[in-house]
PDB file of C-alpha atoms and ligand atoms in Angstrom:
ATOM      1  CA  UNK A   8     -21.840   4.053 -11.860  1.00 46.00           C
ATOM      2  CA  UNK A   9     -22.127   3.316  -8.361  1.00 45.00           C
ATOM      3  CA  UNK A  10     -18.596   3.377  -6.776  1.00 48.00           C
ATOM      4  CA  UNK A  11     -17.270   6.420  -8.285  1.00 50.00           C
ATOM      5  CA  UNK A  12     -16.747   8.550  -5.119  1.00 51.00           C
ATOM      6  CA  UNK A  13     -18.490  11.524  -6.547  1.00 57.00           C
ATOM      7  CA  UNK A  14     -21.469  12.768  -4.814  1.00 48.00           C
ATOM      8  CA  UNK A  15     -24.567  13.334  -6.860  1.00 42.00           C
ATOM      9  CA  UNK A  16     -26.095  16.667  -7.224  1.00 40.00           C
ATOM     10  CA  UNK A  17     -29.038  15.410  -5.083  1.00 38.00           C
ATOM     11  CA  UNK A  18     -26.806  14.464  -2.296  1.00 39.00           C
ATOM     12  CA  UNK A  19     -25.372  17.781  -1.410  1.00 39.00           C
ATOM     13  CA  UNK A  20     -22.278  19.694  -2.330  1.00 40.00           C
ATOM     14  CA  UNK A  21     -18.968  17.993  -2.882  1.00 40.00           C
ATOM     15  CA  UNK A  22     -16.169  19.697  -1.339  1.00 38.00           C
ATOM     16  CA  UNK A  23     -13.980  18.943  -4.087  1.00 39.00           C
ATOM     17  CA  UNK A  24     -16.445  20.358  -6.518  1.00 40.00           C
ATOM     18  CA  UNK A  25     -16.708  23.686  -4.317  1.00 38.00           C
ATOM     19  CA  UNK A  26     -12.865  23.933  -4.284  1.00 40.00           C
ATOM     20  CA  UNK A  27     -12.453  24.009  -7.929  1.00 41.00           C
ATOM     21  CA  UNK A  28     -15.556  26.156  -8.454  1.00 43.00           C
ATOM     22  CA  UNK A  29     -14.126  28.711  -6.096  1.00 39.00           C
ATOM     23  CA  UNK A  30     -11.173  29.644  -8.265  1.00 43.00           C
ATOM     24  CA  UNK A  31     -13.075  30.731 -11.415  1.00 43.00           C
ATOM     25  CA  UNK A  32     -15.591  32.731  -9.324  1.00 40.00           C
ATOM     26  CA  UNK A  33     -12.835  34.649  -7.774  1.00 41.00           C
ATOM     27  CA  UNK A  34     -10.758  35.481 -10.622  1.00 42.00           C
ATOM     28  CA  UNK A  35     -13.551  36.128 -13.243  1.00 45.00           C
ATOM     29  CA  UNK A  36     -12.708  39.231 -15.199  1.00 45.00           C
ATOM     30  CA  UNK A  37     -15.303  41.942 -14.783  1.00 46.00           C
ATOM     31  CA  UNK A  38     -17.186  42.558 -18.138  1.00 49.00           C
ATOM     32  CA  UNK A  39     -15.548  45.200 -20.284  1.00 48.00           C
ATOM     33  CA  UNK A  40     -12.103  45.276 -18.450  1.00 48.00           C
ATOM     34  CA  UNK A  41      -9.097  45.060 -20.750  1.00 47.00           C
ATOM     35  CA  UNK A  42      -6.066  43.255 -19.488  1.00 50.00           C
ATOM     36  CA  UNK A  43      -6.271  39.771 -18.179  1.00 47.00           C
ATOM     37  CA  UNK A  44      -3.271  40.301 -15.887  1.00 51.00           C
ATOM     38  CA  UNK A  45      -1.506  37.009 -16.912  1.00 50.00           C
ATOM     39  CA  UNK A  46      -4.506  34.712 -16.216  1.00 49.00           C
ATOM     40  CA  UNK A  47      -5.868  34.575 -19.742  1.00 46.00           C
ATOM     41  CA  UNK A  48      -6.092  30.805 -19.569  1.00 49.00           C
ATOM     42  CA  UNK A  49      -8.128  30.886 -16.529  1.00 50.00           C
ATOM     43  CA  UNK A  50     -10.442  33.569 -17.994  1.00 45.00           C
ATOM     44  CA  UNK A  51     -10.839  31.362 -21.128  1.00 49.00           C
ATOM     45  CA  UNK A  52     -11.544  28.442 -18.872  1.00 50.00           C
ATOM     46  CA  UNK A  53     -14.514  30.242 -17.130  1.00 54.00           C
ATOM     47  CA  UNK A  54     -15.969  31.235 -20.366  1.00 55.00           C
ATOM     48  CA  UNK A  55     -16.961  27.621 -21.324  1.00 66.00           C
ATOM     49  CA  UNK A  56     -16.040  23.820 -20.803  1.00 71.00           C
ATOM     50  CA  UNK A  57     -12.649  22.570 -21.589  1.00 75.00           C
ATOM     51  CA  UNK A  58     -12.520  19.447 -23.633  1.00 79.00           C
ATOM     52  CA  UNK A  59     -10.231  16.306 -24.102  1.00 79.00           C
ATOM     53  CA  UNK A  60     -11.889  14.527 -26.977  1.00 77.00           C
ATOM     54  CA  UNK A  61     -15.571  13.626 -25.716  1.00 77.00           C
ATOM     55  CA  UNK A  62     -14.591  14.688 -22.110  1.00 80.00           C
ATOM     56  CA  UNK A  63     -16.103  18.005 -21.171  1.00 81.00           C
ATOM     57  CA  UNK A  64     -15.527  19.900 -17.792  1.00 83.00           C
ATOM     58  CA  UNK A  65     -15.301  23.225 -16.249  1.00 83.00           C
ATOM     59  CA  UNK A  66     -12.467  22.065 -13.987  1.00 83.00           C
ATOM     60  CA  UNK A  67      -9.265  24.052 -14.116  1.00 82.00           C
ATOM     61  CA  UNK A  68      -7.023  21.564 -12.439  1.00 85.00           C
ATOM     62  CA  UNK A  69      -5.207  18.595 -13.923  1.00 89.00           C
ATOM     63  CA  UNK A  70      -8.186  16.248 -13.265  1.00 89.00           C
ATOM     64  CA  UNK A  71      -6.943  13.718 -15.860  1.00 91.00           C
ATOM     65  CA  UNK A  72      -3.820  12.999 -13.799  1.00 94.00           C
ATOM     66  CA  UNK A  73      -5.527  10.705 -11.243  1.00 94.00           C
ATOM     67  CA  UNK A  74      -7.258   8.519 -13.853  1.00 94.00           C
ATOM     68  CA  UNK A  75      -4.018   8.457 -15.883  1.00 96.00           C
ATOM     69  CA  UNK A  76      -1.894   7.232 -12.971  1.00 97.00           C
ATOM     70  CA  UNK A  77      -4.503   4.830 -12.117  1.00 97.00           C
ATOM     71  CA  UNK A  78      -4.531   3.256 -15.576  1.00 97.00           C
ATOM     72  CA  UNK A  79      -0.866   3.002 -15.608  1.00 98.00           C
ATOM     73  CA  UNK A  80      -0.749   1.496 -12.100  1.00 97.00           C
ATOM     74  CA  UNK A  81      -3.352  -1.143 -12.764  1.00 97.00           C
ATOM     75  CA  UNK A  82      -2.282  -1.715 -16.353  1.00 98.00           C
ATOM     76  CA  UNK A  83       1.252  -2.264 -15.547  1.00 98.00           C
ATOM     77  CA  UNK A  84       0.518  -4.565 -12.637  1.00 98.00           C
ATOM     78  CA  UNK A  85      -1.942  -6.502 -14.529  1.00 97.00           C
ATOM     79  CA  UNK A  86       0.220  -7.007 -17.387  1.00 98.00           C
ATOM     80  CA  UNK A  87       3.149  -8.221 -15.093  1.00 98.00           C
ATOM     81  CA  UNK A  88       0.829 -10.713 -13.225  1.00 97.00           C
ATOM     82  CA  UNK A  89      -0.549 -12.125 -16.403  1.00 97.00           C
ATOM     83  CA  UNK A  90       2.927 -12.707 -17.695  1.00 98.00           C
ATOM     84  CA  UNK A  91       4.294 -14.145 -14.478  1.00 97.00           C
ATOM     85  CA  UNK A  92       1.217 -16.409 -13.992  1.00 97.00           C
ATOM     86  CA  UNK A  93       1.651 -17.987 -17.440  1.00 96.00           C
ATOM     87  CA  UNK A  94       5.295 -18.926 -16.860  1.00 94.00           C
ATOM     88  CA  UNK A  95       5.894 -22.546 -15.606  1.00 92.00           C
ATOM     89  CA  UNK A  96       9.243 -22.079 -14.102  1.00 93.00           C
ATOM     90  CA  UNK A  97      11.054 -20.035 -11.411  1.00 96.00           C
ATOM     91  CA  UNK A  98       7.997 -19.583  -9.329  1.00 96.00           C
ATOM     92  CA  UNK A  99       9.547 -21.269  -6.264  1.00 96.00           C
ATOM     93  CA  UNK A 100      12.803 -22.033  -4.792  1.00 96.00           C
ATOM     94  CA  UNK A 101      13.829 -23.454  -1.449  1.00 95.00           C
ATOM     95  CA  UNK A 102      11.179 -22.603   1.059  1.00 96.00           C
ATOM     96  CA  UNK A 103       9.945 -19.718  -1.067  1.00 97.00           C
ATOM     97  CA  UNK A 104       7.027 -19.664  -3.357  1.00 97.00           C
ATOM     98  CA  UNK A 105       5.450 -16.886  -5.320  1.00 97.00           C
ATOM     99  CA  UNK A 106       2.055 -15.759  -4.085  1.00 97.00           C
ATOM    100  CA  UNK A 107       0.627 -15.935  -7.604  1.00 97.00           C
ATOM    101  CA  UNK A 108       1.189 -19.764  -7.401  1.00 96.00           C
ATOM    102  CA  UNK A 109       0.129 -20.473  -3.871  1.00 94.00           C
ATOM    103  CA  UNK A 110      -1.405 -22.897  -2.905  1.00 93.00           C
ATOM    104  CA  UNK A 111       0.390 -24.960  -5.428  1.00 94.00           C
ATOM    105  CA  UNK A 112      -2.122 -27.802  -6.242  1.00 94.00           C
ATOM    106  CA  UNK A 113      -0.941 -29.265  -9.360  1.00 94.00           C
ATOM    107  CA  UNK A 114       1.378 -32.365  -9.321  1.00 93.00           C
ATOM    108  CA  UNK A 115       3.782 -30.408 -11.821  1.00 92.00           C
ATOM    109  CA  UNK A 116       4.656 -28.280  -8.710  1.00 91.00           C
ATOM    110  CA  UNK A 117       6.806 -31.276  -7.614  1.00 90.00           C
ATOM    111  CA  UNK A 118       8.402 -30.547  -4.045  1.00 91.00           C
ATOM    112  CA  UNK A 119       6.717 -27.311  -3.986  1.00 90.00           C
ATOM    113  CA  UNK A 120       3.186 -28.733  -4.315  1.00 91.00           C
ATOM    114  CA  UNK A 121       0.921 -27.722  -1.172  1.00 90.00           C
ATOM    115  CA  UNK A 122      -1.304 -30.615  -1.986  1.00 89.00           C
ATOM    116  CA  UNK A 123      -1.169 -32.452  -5.451  1.00 89.00           C
ATOM    117  CA  UNK A 124      -4.931 -32.309  -6.228  1.00 91.00           C
ATOM    118  CA  UNK A 125      -4.498 -31.993  -9.896  1.00 92.00           C
ATOM    119  CA  UNK A 126      -2.651 -34.754 -11.769  1.00 92.00           C
ATOM    120  CA  UNK A 127       0.050 -34.818 -14.579  1.00 90.00           C
ATOM    121  CA  UNK A 128      -2.687 -34.064 -17.219  1.00 94.00           C
ATOM    122  CA  UNK A 129      -2.496 -30.523 -16.263  1.00 93.00           C
ATOM    123  CA  UNK A 130       0.029 -29.188 -18.744  1.00 92.00           C
ATOM    124  CA  UNK A 131      -0.359 -25.264 -18.188  1.00 94.00           C
ATOM    125  CA  UNK A 132       0.791 -23.141 -15.392  1.00 95.00           C
ATOM    126  CA  UNK A 133      -0.300 -24.083 -11.893  1.00 95.00           C
ATOM    127  CA  UNK A 134      -0.939 -20.342 -11.269  1.00 96.00           C
ATOM    128  CA  UNK A 135      -4.151 -20.736 -13.379  1.00 96.00           C
ATOM    129  CA  UNK A 136      -5.585 -23.141 -11.111  1.00 95.00           C
ATOM    130  CA  UNK A 137      -5.635 -20.731  -8.099  1.00 95.00           C
ATOM    131  CA  UNK A 138      -5.669 -17.040  -9.397  1.00 94.00           C
ATOM    132  CA  UNK A 139      -9.384 -16.971  -9.457  1.00 94.00           C
ATOM    133  CA  UNK A 140      -9.916 -16.024  -5.843  1.00 95.00           C
ATOM    134  CA  UNK A 141      -7.419 -13.221  -5.621  1.00 96.00           C
ATOM    135  CA  UNK A 142      -8.172 -11.706  -9.074  1.00 97.00           C
ATOM    136  CA  UNK A 143     -11.962 -12.142  -8.279  1.00 97.00           C
ATOM    137  CA  UNK A 144     -11.936 -10.304  -5.074  1.00 97.00           C
ATOM    138  CA  UNK A 145      -9.823  -7.430  -6.424  1.00 98.00           C
ATOM    139  CA  UNK A 146     -11.850  -7.139  -9.664  1.00 97.00           C
ATOM    140  CA  UNK A 147     -15.099  -6.865  -7.831  1.00 97.00           C
ATOM    141  CA  UNK A 148     -13.622  -4.828  -4.830  1.00 98.00           C
ATOM    142  CA  UNK A 149     -15.464  -1.496  -4.482  1.00 95.00           C
ATOM    143  CA  UNK A 150     -12.190   0.359  -4.408  1.00 96.00           C
ATOM    144  CA  UNK A 151     -10.621  -1.097  -7.585  1.00 97.00           C
ATOM    145  CA  UNK A 152     -14.067  -0.542  -9.256  1.00 96.00           C
ATOM    146  CA  UNK A 153     -13.742   2.883  -8.678  1.00 94.00           C
ATOM    147  CA  UNK A 154     -10.368   3.008 -10.070  1.00 95.00           C
ATOM    148  CA  UNK A 155     -10.967   1.074 -13.207  1.00 96.00           C
ATOM    149  CA  UNK A 156     -14.393   2.324 -14.006  1.00 94.00           C
ATOM    150  CA  UNK A 157     -12.621   5.934 -14.112  1.00 93.00           C
ATOM    151  CA  UNK A 158      -9.481   5.097 -15.567  1.00 95.00           C
ATOM    152  CA  UNK A 159     -10.492   2.638 -18.145  1.00 94.00           C
ATOM    153  CA  UNK A 160     -14.080   3.136 -18.917  1.00 91.00           C
ATOM    154  CA  UNK A 161     -14.055   6.907 -18.186  1.00 90.00           C
ATOM    155  CA  UNK A 162     -17.496   6.399 -16.490  1.00 88.00           C
ATOM    156  CA  UNK A 163     -17.036   9.031 -15.304  1.00 87.00           C
ATOM    157  CA  UNK A 164     -13.406   9.952 -15.547  1.00 89.00           C
ATOM    158  CA  UNK A 165     -13.490  12.283 -12.630  1.00 89.00           C
ATOM    159  CA  UNK A 166     -15.839  14.316 -10.352  1.00 88.00           C
ATOM    160  CA  UNK A 167     -17.406  17.125 -12.465  1.00 87.00           C
ATOM    161  CA  UNK A 168     -16.254  15.678 -15.776  1.00 88.00           C
ATOM    162  CA  UNK A 169     -19.055  14.685 -18.197  1.00 85.00           C
ATOM    163  CA  UNK A 170     -19.418  11.078 -18.531  1.00 85.00           C
ATOM    164  CA  UNK A 171     -19.214  10.404 -22.196  1.00 84.00           C
ATOM    165  CA  UNK A 172     -21.520   7.286 -22.251  1.00 85.00           C
ATOM    166  CA  UNK A 173     -25.217   7.957 -23.351  1.00 81.00           C
ATOM    167  CA  UNK A 174     -26.634   5.189 -21.185  1.00 82.00           C
ATOM    168  CA  UNK A 175     -26.048   3.475 -17.962  1.00 78.00           C
ATOM    169  CA  UNK A 176     -27.602   0.135 -16.962  1.00 78.00           C
ATOM    170  CA  UNK A 177     -26.043   0.003 -13.533  1.00 80.00           C
ATOM    171  CA  UNK A 178     -24.624  -3.329 -12.129  1.00 83.00           C
ATOM    172  CA  UNK A 179     -27.859  -5.179 -12.740  1.00 85.00           C
ATOM    173  CA  UNK A 180     -27.288  -6.827 -15.975  1.00 87.00           C
ATOM    174  CA  UNK A 181     -24.647  -9.173 -17.286  1.00 88.00           C
ATOM    175  CA  UNK A 182     -21.675  -8.887 -17.047  1.00 88.00           C
ATOM    176  CA  UNK A 183     -21.622  -6.129 -14.416  1.00 90.00           C
ATOM    177  CA  UNK A 184     -24.208  -8.057 -12.328  1.00 92.00           C
ATOM    178  CA  UNK A 185     -21.187 -10.410 -11.449  1.00 93.00           C
ATOM    179  CA  UNK A 186     -19.841  -7.547  -9.269  1.00 94.00           C
ATOM    180  CA  UNK A 187     -22.304  -8.961  -6.715  1.00 94.00           C
ATOM    181  CA  UNK A 188     -20.396 -12.123  -6.273  1.00 96.00           C
ATOM    182  CA  UNK A 189     -17.716 -10.001  -4.435  1.00 97.00           C
ATOM    183  CA  UNK A 190     -18.691 -11.423  -0.940  1.00 96.00           C
ATOM    184  CA  UNK A 191     -17.912 -14.957  -2.187  1.00 96.00           C
ATOM    185  CA  UNK A 192     -14.601 -14.185  -3.761  1.00 97.00           C
ATOM    186  CA  UNK A 193     -13.818 -12.379  -0.413  1.00 97.00           C
ATOM    187  CA  UNK A 194     -14.641 -15.671   1.468  1.00 97.00           C
ATOM    188  CA  UNK A 195     -12.356 -17.719  -0.968  1.00 96.00           C
ATOM    189  CA  UNK A 196      -9.593 -14.949  -0.388  1.00 96.00           C
ATOM    190  CA  UNK A 197      -9.593 -15.808   3.348  1.00 97.00           C
ATOM    191  CA  UNK A 198      -8.290 -19.123   2.279  1.00 96.00           C
ATOM    192  CA  UNK A 199      -5.720 -17.429   0.117  1.00 96.00           C
ATOM    193  CA  UNK A 200      -4.766 -15.262   3.120  1.00 97.00           C
ATOM    194  CA  UNK A 201      -4.241 -18.328   5.301  1.00 97.00           C
ATOM    195  CA  UNK A 202      -2.162 -19.973   2.527  1.00 96.00           C
ATOM    196  CA  UNK A 203      -0.077 -16.915   2.129  1.00 97.00           C
ATOM    197  CA  UNK A 204       0.539 -16.835   5.957  1.00 97.00           C
ATOM    198  CA  UNK A 205       1.504 -20.579   5.958  1.00 96.00           C
ATOM    199  CA  UNK A 206       4.004 -19.692   3.055  1.00 96.00           C
ATOM    200  CA  UNK A 207       5.405 -16.902   5.123  1.00 97.00           C
ATOM    201  CA  UNK A 208       5.970 -19.172   8.237  1.00 97.00           C
ATOM    202  CA  UNK A 209       7.506 -21.910   6.140  1.00 96.00           C
ATOM    203  CA  UNK A 210       9.927 -19.348   4.525  1.00 97.00           C
ATOM    204  CA  UNK A 211      11.722 -19.176   7.886  1.00 97.00           C
ATOM    205  CA  UNK A 212      13.280 -22.422   7.007  1.00 95.00           C
ATOM    206  CA  UNK A 213      16.483 -21.446   5.493  1.00 94.00           C
ATOM    207  CA  UNK A 214      19.518 -23.521   4.252  1.00 90.00           C
ATOM    208  CA  UNK A 215      21.205 -24.682   7.412  1.00 87.00           C
ATOM    209  CA  UNK A 216      18.307 -24.267   9.960  1.00 92.00           C
ATOM    210  CA  UNK A 217      15.614 -21.627  11.010  1.00 95.00           C
ATOM    211  CA  UNK A 218      16.384 -18.025  10.002  1.00 95.00           C
ATOM    212  CA  UNK A 219      15.290 -15.013   8.240  1.00 96.00           C
ATOM    213  CA  UNK A 220      15.960 -14.071   4.465  1.00 96.00           C
ATOM    214  CA  UNK A 221      15.021 -11.122   2.510  1.00 97.00           C
ATOM    215  CA  UNK A 222      12.476 -13.485   0.894  1.00 97.00           C
ATOM    216  CA  UNK A 223      11.096 -14.364   4.274  1.00 98.00           C
ATOM    217  CA  UNK A 224      10.549 -10.767   5.000  1.00 98.00           C
ATOM    218  CA  UNK A 225       8.762 -10.094   1.584  1.00 98.00           C
ATOM    219  CA  UNK A 226       6.531 -13.161   1.814  1.00 98.00           C
ATOM    220  CA  UNK A 227       5.691 -12.005   5.461  1.00 98.00           C
ATOM    221  CA  UNK A 228       5.032  -8.371   4.298  1.00 98.00           C
ATOM    222  CA  UNK A 229       2.874  -9.604   1.468  1.00 98.00           C
ATOM    223  CA  UNK A 230       0.645 -11.946   3.801  1.00 98.00           C
ATOM    224  CA  UNK A 231       0.209  -9.062   6.197  1.00 98.00           C
ATOM    225  CA  UNK A 232      -0.595  -6.548   3.473  1.00 98.00           C
ATOM    226  CA  UNK A 233      -3.192  -9.063   2.089  1.00 98.00           C
ATOM    227  CA  UNK A 234      -4.776  -9.666   5.445  1.00 98.00           C
ATOM    228  CA  UNK A 235      -5.075  -5.919   6.003  1.00 98.00           C
ATOM    229  CA  UNK A 236      -6.817  -5.659   2.537  1.00 98.00           C
ATOM    230  CA  UNK A 237      -9.219  -8.550   3.193  1.00 98.00           C
ATOM    231  CA  UNK A 238     -10.062  -7.549   6.769  1.00 98.00           C
ATOM    232  CA  UNK A 239     -10.794  -4.023   5.825  1.00 98.00           C
ATOM    233  CA  UNK A 240     -13.271  -5.146   3.074  1.00 98.00           C
ATOM    234  CA  UNK A 241     -16.852  -3.788   3.440  1.00 96.00           C
ATOM    235  CA  UNK A 242     -18.168  -7.242   3.107  1.00 96.00           C
ATOM    236  CA  UNK A 243     -16.304  -8.311   6.084  1.00 96.00           C
ATOM    237  CA  UNK A 244     -17.434  -5.237   8.050  1.00 95.00           C
ATOM    238  CA  UNK A 245     -21.091  -6.023   6.975  1.00 94.00           C
ATOM    239  CA  UNK A 246     -20.433  -9.696   7.894  1.00 94.00           C
ATOM    240  CA  UNK A 247     -19.671  -8.900  11.493  1.00 93.00           C
ATOM    241  CA  UNK A 248     -21.874  -5.780  12.117  1.00 91.00           C
ATOM    242  CA  UNK A 249     -24.770  -6.284   9.717  1.00 88.00           C
ATOM    243  CA  UNK A 250     -28.228  -7.981  10.425  1.00 85.00           C
ATOM    244  CA  UNK A 251     -28.546  -6.528  13.912  1.00 85.00           C
ATOM    245  CA  UNK A 252     -30.715  -3.944  15.296  1.00 85.00           C
ATOM    246  CA  UNK A 253     -28.160  -3.066  17.907  1.00 86.00           C
ATOM    247  CA  UNK A 254     -25.018  -4.255  19.398  1.00 88.00           C
ATOM    248  CA  UNK A 255     -26.276  -4.471  23.100  1.00 87.00           C
ATOM    249  CA  UNK A 256     -25.884  -8.256  23.938  1.00 86.00           C
ATOM    250  CA  UNK A 257     -23.308  -8.534  21.208  1.00 89.00           C
ATOM    251  CA  UNK A 258     -20.382  -7.101  22.729  1.00 91.00           C
ATOM    252  CA  UNK A 259     -17.857  -9.418  21.042  1.00 92.00           C
ATOM    253  CA  UNK A 260     -19.344  -8.630  17.490  1.00 93.00           C
ATOM    254  CA  UNK A 261     -19.337  -5.087  18.447  1.00 95.00           C
ATOM    255  CA  UNK A 262     -15.541  -5.245  19.289  1.00 95.00           C
ATOM    256  CA  UNK A 263     -14.782  -6.968  16.014  1.00 95.00           C
ATOM    257  CA  UNK A 264     -17.026  -4.586  14.021  1.00 95.00           C
ATOM    258  CA  UNK A 265     -15.168  -1.586  15.478  1.00 96.00           C
ATOM    259  CA  UNK A 266     -11.795  -3.177  14.430  1.00 97.00           C
ATOM    260  CA  UNK A 267     -13.238  -3.966  10.991  1.00 97.00           C
ATOM    261  CA  UNK A 268     -14.526  -0.261  10.807  1.00 97.00           C
ATOM    262  CA  UNK A 269     -11.162   1.114  11.745  1.00 97.00           C
ATOM    263  CA  UNK A 270      -9.423  -0.900   9.009  1.00 98.00           C
ATOM    264  CA  UNK A 271     -12.261  -0.248   6.596  1.00 97.00           C
ATOM    265  CA  UNK A 272     -11.418   3.387   6.673  1.00 97.00           C
ATOM    266  CA  UNK A 273      -8.018   2.639   5.322  1.00 97.00           C
ATOM    267  CA  UNK A 274      -9.362   0.130   2.744  1.00 98.00           C
ATOM    268  CA  UNK A 275      -8.084   2.075  -0.383  1.00 97.00           C
ATOM    269  CA  UNK A 276      -4.684   2.432   1.195  1.00 97.00           C
ATOM    270  CA  UNK A 277      -4.397  -1.303   1.895  1.00 98.00           C
ATOM    271  CA  UNK A 278      -5.756  -1.986  -1.625  1.00 97.00           C
ATOM    272  CA  UNK A 279      -2.971   0.063  -3.198  1.00 96.00           C
ATOM    273  CA  UNK A 280      -0.169  -1.294  -1.015  1.00 96.00           C
ATOM    274  CA  UNK A 281      -1.012  -4.769  -1.094  1.00 97.00           C
ATOM    275  CA  UNK A 282      -1.144  -5.084  -4.964  1.00 97.00           C
ATOM    276  CA  UNK A 283       2.585  -4.162  -5.599  1.00 97.00           C
ATOM    277  CA  UNK A 284       3.742  -6.308  -2.928  1.00 97.00           C
ATOM    278  CA  UNK A 285       2.462  -9.409  -4.964  1.00 97.00           C
ATOM    279  CA  UNK A 286       4.540  -8.275  -7.772  1.00 98.00           C
ATOM    280  CA  UNK A 287       7.579  -7.441  -5.830  1.00 98.00           C
ATOM    281  CA  UNK A 288       7.382 -10.813  -3.965  1.00 98.00           C
ATOM    282  CA  UNK A 289       6.891 -12.743  -7.151  1.00 98.00           C
ATOM    283  CA  UNK A 290       9.788 -10.872  -8.937  1.00 98.00           C
ATOM    284  CA  UNK A 291      12.075 -11.498  -5.910  1.00 98.00           C
ATOM    285  CA  UNK A 292      11.307 -15.216  -5.872  1.00 98.00           C
ATOM    286  CA  UNK A 293      11.630 -15.393  -9.531  1.00 98.00           C
ATOM    287  CA  UNK A 294      15.130 -13.848  -9.476  1.00 98.00           C
ATOM    288  CA  UNK A 295      16.492 -16.090  -6.731  1.00 98.00           C
ATOM    289  CA  UNK A 296      14.920 -19.106  -8.318  1.00 97.00           C
ATOM    290  CA  UNK A 297      16.646 -18.208 -11.757  1.00 97.00           C
ATOM    291  CA  UNK A 298      19.911 -17.752 -10.172  1.00 97.00           C
ATOM    292  CA  UNK A 299      19.991 -13.948 -11.190  1.00 97.00           C
ATOM    293  CA  UNK A 300      20.489 -13.028  -7.341  1.00 97.00           C
ATOM    294  CA  UNK A 301      21.373 -14.659  -4.030  1.00 97.00           C
ATOM    295  CA  UNK A 302      18.878 -14.365  -1.044  1.00 96.00           C
ATOM    296  CA  UNK A 303      20.775 -12.715   1.832  1.00 95.00           C
ATOM    297  CA  UNK A 304      19.765 -14.530   5.098  1.00 92.00           C
ATOM    298  CA  UNK A 305      20.488 -15.044   8.660  1.00 93.00           C
ATOM    299  CA  UNK A 306      20.326 -18.533  10.390  1.00 91.00           C
ATOM    300  CA  UNK A 307      19.324 -18.258  14.047  1.00 89.00           C
ATOM    301  CA  UNK A 308      18.961 -22.020  14.933  1.00 81.00           C
ATOM    302  CA  UNK A 309      20.877 -24.833  13.403  1.00 79.00           C
TER     303      UNK A 309
HETATM  304 FE1  LIG B 404     -12.469  -4.232  -1.428  1.00 85.68          FE
HETATM  305 FE2  LIG B 404     -14.172  -6.116  -0.416  1.00 85.68          FE
HETATM  306  S1  LIG B 404     -14.421  -4.036  -0.888  1.00 85.68           S
HETATM  307  S2  LIG B 404     -12.043  -6.311  -0.941  1.00 85.68           S
END
């Protein structure tokens, strides 16, 4: 599939491929020699592909580690987020609100409602009304696609490991054609980023005045991480730099494009960092709201 990160055989050599190919070439036992000098496993590996189930490769390294870690990372966070989004309590306390529930647009949010657009007939979790944008932007993100195509669909599981699927229809048919909606989810996620910023500013309201609590710091870090994630998006870089023949006469766009390009080089990092922050922030708000822990805070202005 497209966003795998592997270079095709027609686009030139992959440095990673060369690095693992170099090892068996160097250690290959000359025909007819006896002892394998303690490297029998490597010799065996050079004599044919190694297989895990339907996955075949000549690679000698632990190539399966990365997709396995990615599956545990994404699976664990998705399971927690699904559980947390289905809860109808402990998602807000004082001036803190979980990022999974923001903006809170159901009247059932009570005093934590950002704007009560949905009346009392909505009996389910308020998070279900607002998770589409953040989930949609991550599910269709190029970086996450690379991760979950490899780790869950094994398509392919890693560079130079045979893709076990017999056919490939690309992203031109349902349901994968929906990946093309990424830019629209990205636009919605800008609204989410604005709401998270507003939440982090409001979180400076502490009992007794204006101050800083551990929850304030977490909400602020979460908002910053999400901004870094959405502003490093490929769609944003294209939005500010695409559709032009050149930047002469568009100095302002050029400046924004350079910033977007610099951020874009770290998009994978921002994607990885911003996701756990959602879980950490939600978990913290949940613990404070349930009375399990107290929020340490300082008050600067009464
Ligand atoms: Fe990852 Fe757009 S490519 S958010």
